[in-house]
Amino acid sequence: MTAQGRGTAGLSRDRYQVVGNPIAQSKSPLIHRLFADQTHQQLDYGRACPAEGHFAEEARRFFAAGGLGMNVTAPFKLDAFKFAHALTPRAEFAGAVNTLKLSENGDILGDNTDGFGLVYDLSKRLGWRLAGARILVLGAGGAVRGVLQPLLAAQPAQLVVANRTLARAQALVPIFNPVGPLSVCEFSALSLQEFDIIINGTSAGLQGELPPLPRGQLGSNCLCYDMIYSAKPTAFQVWARAEGAAHAEDGLGMLVAQAAESFRWWRGVVPDIEPVLTHMREHLRTGA
C-alpha cells in the first residue's frame, strides 16, 4: 500500500523528519504540517540532530523504525547522497541529496528538490522569464551546484557562475555542459550590466555580508534574487535595491517550493504553495 493510502485511510500516521545540525531553526516541520493540513494528509513530521559523522546511523534507525521520508539539510546533504541506494537525475547532477524516500521494494531513493524550488519561484511565482535571459549566479558551492541543472534546462541565453576561487567554478563546467553552456569567472572580472537576472548563491549573507560585487553597474531592469531568506531584507537585497534593481527577492519562496516538491514526491499530492508562503512570511515577521 502506498504512503498516501496509509495516511488517508487513517490506519496510522506516516512518519517523516528533517535532519540537520543545527536543526532547531528549521522551518520544515511547520511547512509540512501546513501542507498536510491543506491536503488532508495524516502524518507526523519531526526533526533530528545527529552529530557530524553519524548521519547514516540516524537514517538507518529512522527507516528501520518505519519512517517513510526524510528532508536533509546542512551539513548532511553529501552524507544523504552516499546513503541513498538510487538517485534521481537531478540529485546526480547536484551531487547532493536533500530528500530521501523509502520505496515499495525497501530501497532508499535520493532526490534534490532545491533547483526545482528556485526555478518554480523565479518563473511561476515571480513571473521572471528565464528562457533567453542572461543569468549570473554568485558562488560555486553546494547550494549553487544543486540549482544549475534546472536553470540550464530553462534555456537561458547565458549562464555565468562567478566565484572568489576560479578553480572551484571551473570544476562545474564539465559536469553541466551536457545540459547547456556554462561560463565561469572570478568576482573581480564581473561586469554586472551584462545580466538580466543575478542570483546570490553564496553563504555570505548568513553573516550579513556580501560577495565582492562592483558598484554602479546594475541595470535598472535587472532582477536580483537571494537564495537565503530572513525576516528582514538580506544584505544582498539591500545592496540590490541601493543599486537600483527592478526587483530584489529573498529565497523564502524557494524554500517553500522545494518543500512542496518533496511533499509531492512522498505523498503523490501537490500542495498549494501560495497560502503556505503567505503564512511563512507572516511567521517570519512576527515569530508566531
Short mmCIF file of C-alpha atoms in Angstrom, two decimals:
data_model
loop_
_atom_site.label_atom_id
_atom_site.label_comp_id
_atom_site.label_asym_id
_atom_site.label_seq_id
_atom_site.Cartn_x
_atom_site.Cartn_y
_atom_site.Cartn_z
CA MET A 1 0.00 0.00 0.00
CA THR A 2 1.31 3.46 -0.81
CA ALA A 3 2.23 6.01 1.82
CA GLN A 4 -0.69 8.16 0.70
CA GLY A 5 -3.07 5.23 1.09
CA ARG A 6 -1.96 4.52 4.64
CA GLY A 7 -2.17 8.15 5.60
CA THR A 8 -5.59 8.93 4.17
CA ALA A 9 -7.08 5.68 5.45
CA GLY A 10 -6.23 6.83 8.97
CA LEU A 11 -4.79 3.45 9.96
CA SER A 12 -1.53 5.03 11.08
CA ARG A 13 0.24 8.35 10.92
CA ASP A 14 3.07 8.15 8.43
CA ARG A 15 6.38 9.43 9.76
CA TYR A 16 8.76 11.95 8.19
CA GLN A 17 11.51 14.13 9.58
CA VAL A 18 14.17 16.69 8.78
CA VAL A 19 17.79 16.04 9.73
CA GLY A 20 20.49 18.66 10.16
CA ASN A 21 22.97 20.10 12.63
CA PRO A 22 21.89 22.57 13.93
CA ILE A 23 18.21 21.86 13.33
CA ALA A 24 16.19 23.90 15.86
CA GLN A 25 15.87 26.76 13.33
CA SER A 26 14.38 24.56 10.59
CA LYS A 27 11.04 25.68 9.18
CA SER A 28 10.40 22.29 7.56
CA PRO A 29 8.17 20.86 10.34
CA LEU A 30 5.84 23.87 10.15
CA ILE A 31 5.80 23.91 6.34
CA HIS A 32 4.98 20.22 6.06
CA ARG A 33 2.33 20.45 8.77
CA LEU A 34 0.67 23.22 6.75
CA PHE A 35 0.87 21.10 3.58
CA ALA A 36 -0.62 18.11 5.42
CA ASP A 37 -3.49 20.15 6.85
CA GLN A 38 -4.21 21.67 3.46
CA THR A 39 -4.24 18.33 1.61
CA HIS A 40 -5.87 16.28 4.42
CA GLN A 41 -2.86 14.01 4.82
CA GLN A 42 -2.33 12.24 8.13
CA LEU A 43 1.36 12.34 9.02
CA ASP A 44 3.85 13.18 11.75
CA TYR A 45 6.91 15.25 10.92
CA GLY A 46 9.77 15.57 13.37
CA ARG A 47 13.38 16.66 13.43
CA ALA A 48 16.69 15.04 14.36
CA CYS A 49 20.15 16.47 15.05
CA PRO A 50 22.80 13.76 14.85
CA ALA A 51 26.42 14.61 15.44
CA GLU A 52 28.53 15.09 12.32
CA GLY A 53 29.69 11.72 11.09
CA HIS A 54 26.56 9.97 12.40
CA PHE A 55 24.04 10.72 9.65
CA ALA A 56 23.94 7.16 8.29
CA GLU A 57 23.31 5.79 11.78
CA GLU A 58 20.34 8.15 12.26
CA ALA A 59 18.94 7.43 8.78
CA ARG A 60 19.16 3.65 9.28
CA ARG A 61 17.42 3.96 12.64
CA PHE A 62 14.65 6.16 11.25
CA PHE A 63 13.82 3.99 8.25
CA ALA A 64 14.12 0.75 10.25
CA ALA A 65 11.56 2.17 12.71
CA GLY A 66 9.04 2.71 9.92
CA GLY A 67 9.94 6.19 8.69
CA LEU A 68 8.91 6.89 5.10
CA GLY A 69 10.77 10.04 4.12
CA MET A 70 13.40 12.49 5.25
CA ASN A 71 14.45 16.01 4.39
CA VAL A 72 18.16 16.67 4.77
CA THR A 73 19.86 19.99 5.39
CA ALA A 74 23.39 21.15 6.21
CA PRO A 75 25.81 19.57 6.81
CA PHE A 76 24.42 16.19 5.73
CA LYS A 77 23.45 16.53 2.05
CA LEU A 78 26.59 14.71 0.89
CA ASP A 79 26.04 12.01 3.52
CA ALA A 80 22.48 11.53 2.21
CA PHE A 81 23.85 11.32 -1.34
CA LYS A 82 26.09 8.43 -0.27
CA PHE A 83 23.37 6.80 1.85
CA ALA A 84 20.77 6.51 -0.92
CA HIS A 85 20.56 3.23 -2.87
CA ALA A 86 19.42 5.05 -6.02
CA LEU A 87 19.38 8.69 -7.16
CA THR A 88 17.14 10.81 -9.36
CA PRO A 89 18.93 12.52 -12.29
CA ARG A 90 18.66 15.91 -10.60
CA ALA A 91 20.30 14.51 -7.44
CA GLU A 92 23.12 13.08 -9.57
CA PHE A 93 23.73 16.49 -11.17
CA ALA A 94 23.53 18.25 -7.81
CA GLY A 95 25.98 15.83 -6.22
CA ALA A 96 23.88 16.12 -3.07
CA VAL A 97 20.56 14.88 -1.70
CA ASN A 98 18.05 16.91 0.30
CA THR A 99 15.18 14.38 0.20
CA LEU A 100 15.11 10.64 0.93
CA LYS A 101 12.19 8.27 0.37
CA LEU A 102 11.56 4.64 1.23
CA SER A 103 10.49 2.85 -1.95
CA GLU A 104 7.99 -0.01 -2.03
CA ASN A 105 10.81 -2.53 -2.55
CA GLY A 106 12.66 -1.25 0.52
CA ASP A 107 15.35 0.78 -1.26
CA ILE A 108 16.11 4.32 -0.16
CA LEU A 109 15.78 6.80 -3.04
CA GLY A 110 17.56 10.15 -3.05
CA ASP A 111 16.40 13.35 -4.72
CA ASN A 112 17.36 17.02 -4.75
CA THR A 113 14.45 19.47 -4.92
CA ASP A 114 16.41 22.71 -4.41
CA GLY A 115 16.70 23.53 -8.10
CA PHE A 116 13.02 22.83 -8.65
CA GLY A 117 12.22 25.22 -5.81
CA LEU A 118 14.37 28.00 -7.25
CA VAL A 119 13.07 27.72 -10.82
CA TYR A 120 9.47 27.46 -9.62
CA ASP A 121 9.83 30.59 -7.51
CA LEU A 122 11.54 32.57 -10.25
CA SER A 123 9.35 31.56 -13.16
CA LYS A 124 5.98 30.54 -11.73
CA ARG A 125 5.52 32.75 -8.68
CA LEU A 126 7.54 35.82 -9.65
CA GLY A 127 6.96 35.51 -13.40
CA TRP A 128 10.58 36.13 -14.37
CA ARG A 129 11.39 34.88 -17.86
CA LEU A 130 14.38 32.51 -17.74
CA ALA A 131 14.39 31.41 -21.40
CA GLY A 132 16.66 33.75 -23.31
CA ALA A 133 17.75 35.62 -20.18
CA ARG A 134 21.34 36.43 -19.29
CA ILE A 135 21.75 34.94 -15.81
CA LEU A 136 24.59 35.39 -13.32
CA VAL A 137 24.91 33.05 -10.34
CA LEU A 138 27.18 34.12 -7.48
CA GLY A 139 29.07 31.32 -5.73
CA ALA A 140 30.13 27.81 -6.69
CA GLY A 141 29.37 25.78 -3.56
CA GLY A 142 26.90 23.02 -2.94
CA ALA A 143 23.87 25.33 -2.94
CA VAL A 144 24.73 26.53 -6.43
CA ARG A 145 25.54 23.09 -7.78
CA GLY A 146 22.08 21.99 -6.66
CA VAL A 147 20.31 24.53 -8.90
CA LEU A 148 22.40 24.69 -12.09
CA GLN A 149 20.78 21.78 -13.95
CA PRO A 150 17.21 23.16 -13.81
CA LEU A 151 18.45 26.67 -14.55
CA LEU A 152 20.25 25.44 -17.67
CA ALA A 153 17.23 23.35 -18.65
CA ALA A 154 15.20 26.61 -18.72
CA GLN A 155 17.37 27.61 -21.72
CA PRO A 156 18.81 30.98 -20.73
CA ALA A 157 20.79 32.84 -23.38
CA GLN A 158 23.75 32.85 -20.99
CA LEU A 159 24.52 31.35 -17.60
CA VAL A 160 27.65 32.52 -15.80
CA VAL A 161 28.90 31.33 -12.41
CA ALA A 162 31.17 33.78 -10.59
CA ASN A 163 33.23 32.73 -7.61
CA ARG A 164 36.07 34.04 -5.49
CA THR A 165 38.14 30.95 -6.37
CA LEU A 166 38.06 30.38 -10.14
CA ALA A 167 39.15 26.73 -10.00
CA ARG A 168 36.10 25.78 -7.96
CA ALA A 169 33.80 27.35 -10.55
CA GLN A 170 35.73 25.77 -13.43
CA ALA A 171 35.14 22.32 -11.92
CA LEU A 172 31.41 22.76 -12.61
CA VAL A 173 31.79 23.24 -16.37
CA PRO A 174 32.35 19.61 -17.48
CA ILE A 175 29.54 18.45 -15.18
CA PHE A 176 26.88 20.79 -16.54
CA ASN A 177 27.90 21.49 -20.14
CA PRO A 178 25.91 18.41 -21.30
CA VAL A 179 22.79 20.26 -20.09
CA GLY A 180 23.68 23.66 -21.51
CA PRO A 181 26.60 26.05 -21.98
CA LEU A 182 28.03 27.27 -18.68
CA SER A 183 30.64 30.01 -18.32
CA VAL A 184 32.63 30.92 -15.22
CA CYS A 185 34.68 33.85 -13.96
CA GLU A 186 36.11 35.38 -10.81
CA PHE A 187 34.23 38.09 -8.94
CA SER A 188 36.94 40.55 -9.94
CA ALA A 189 36.12 40.02 -13.63
CA LEU A 190 32.40 40.79 -13.35
CA SER A 191 30.57 43.36 -15.42
CA LEU A 192 27.09 43.40 -13.92
CA GLN A 193 25.38 45.45 -16.63
CA GLU A 194 25.60 42.41 -18.91
CA PHE A 195 22.98 40.45 -16.91
CA ASP A 196 19.19 40.39 -16.67
CA ILE A 197 18.98 38.20 -13.55
CA ILE A 198 21.52 37.88 -10.71
CA ILE A 199 21.13 35.03 -8.20
CA ASN A 200 23.14 35.08 -4.98
CA GLY A 201 24.06 31.53 -4.01
CA THR A 202 26.88 32.41 -1.61
CA SER A 203 26.65 31.88 2.13
CA ALA A 204 27.98 35.39 2.90
CA GLY A 205 24.50 36.66 3.68
CA LEU A 206 24.19 34.27 6.61
CA GLN A 207 26.71 36.54 8.35
CA GLY A 208 25.11 39.69 6.94
CA GLU A 209 27.89 40.09 4.39
CA LEU A 210 28.11 40.39 0.60
CA PRO A 211 30.30 38.82 -2.06
CA PRO A 212 32.75 41.40 -3.51
CA LEU A 213 30.50 42.99 -6.12
CA PRO A 214 31.26 46.13 -8.16
CA ARG A 215 29.18 49.24 -7.53
CA GLY A 216 27.30 51.35 -10.03
CA GLN A 217 26.92 48.68 -12.73
CA LEU A 218 23.43 47.29 -12.18
CA GLY A 219 20.93 47.89 -14.97
CA SER A 220 17.58 49.38 -13.95
CA ASN A 221 15.75 46.32 -15.34
CA CYS A 222 17.94 43.81 -13.50
CA LEU A 223 16.18 41.24 -11.32
CA CYS A 224 18.05 40.11 -8.18
CA TYR A 225 17.35 37.02 -6.08
CA ASP A 226 18.97 35.83 -2.86
CA MET A 227 18.75 32.08 -2.18
CA ILE A 228 18.75 32.73 1.58
CA TYR A 229 15.88 34.38 3.46
CA SER A 230 15.29 36.25 6.70
CA ALA A 231 12.65 38.29 8.50
CA LYS A 232 14.32 41.47 7.26
CA PRO A 233 15.79 42.14 3.79
CA THR A 234 19.04 40.25 3.32
CA ALA A 235 22.34 42.05 2.75
CA PHE A 236 22.11 41.15 -0.94
CA GLN A 237 18.57 42.57 -1.20
CA VAL A 238 19.70 45.79 0.48
CA TRP A 239 22.62 46.08 -1.94
CA ALA A 240 20.43 45.35 -4.99
CA ARG A 241 17.82 47.94 -4.03
CA ALA A 242 20.51 50.55 -3.36
CA GLU A 243 21.99 49.79 -6.78
CA GLY A 244 18.63 50.36 -8.49
CA ALA A 245 17.49 46.78 -9.26
CA ALA A 246 13.97 46.44 -10.63
CA HIS A 247 13.23 43.72 -8.06
CA ALA A 248 15.14 42.17 -5.15
CA GLU A 249 13.64 38.98 -3.71
CA ASP A 250 14.76 36.58 -0.99
CA GLY A 251 14.67 32.77 -1.01
CA LEU A 252 11.65 32.04 1.16
CA GLY A 253 9.60 31.11 -1.90
CA MET A 254 12.35 28.72 -2.97
CA LEU A 255 12.27 27.09 0.47
CA VAL A 256 8.52 26.52 0.37
CA ALA A 257 8.54 25.36 -3.27
CA GLN A 258 11.32 22.82 -2.75
CA ALA A 259 9.44 21.50 0.30
CA ALA A 260 6.27 21.20 -1.80
CA GLU A 261 8.17 19.12 -4.34
CA SER A 262 9.42 16.82 -1.54
CA PHE A 263 5.84 16.52 -0.29
CA ARG A 264 4.58 15.66 -3.78
CA TRP A 265 7.32 13.03 -4.21
CA TRP A 266 6.42 11.40 -0.90
CA ARG A 267 2.65 11.69 -0.91
CA GLY A 268 1.57 11.86 -4.55
CA VAL A 269 -0.33 15.09 -3.78
CA VAL A 270 0.60 18.59 -5.00
CA PRO A 271 0.06 21.22 -2.26
CA ASP A 272 -0.81 24.85 -2.96
CA ILE A 273 2.35 26.85 -2.31
CA GLU A 274 0.90 30.37 -2.10
CA PRO A 275 -1.07 30.17 1.19
CA VAL A 276 1.80 28.39 2.89
CA LEU A 277 4.26 31.01 1.66
CA THR A 278 1.99 33.77 2.96
CA HIS A 279 1.80 32.02 6.34
CA MET A 280 5.58 31.58 6.48
CA ARG A 281 6.23 35.23 5.63
CA GLU A 282 3.95 36.28 8.48
CA HIS A 283 5.58 33.70 10.75
CA LEU A 284 8.99 35.19 9.99
CA ARG A 285 7.72 38.70 10.61
CA THR A 286 6.00 38.01 13.92
CA GLY A 287 7.66 34.82 15.16
CA ALA A 288 4.19 33.38 15.78
#
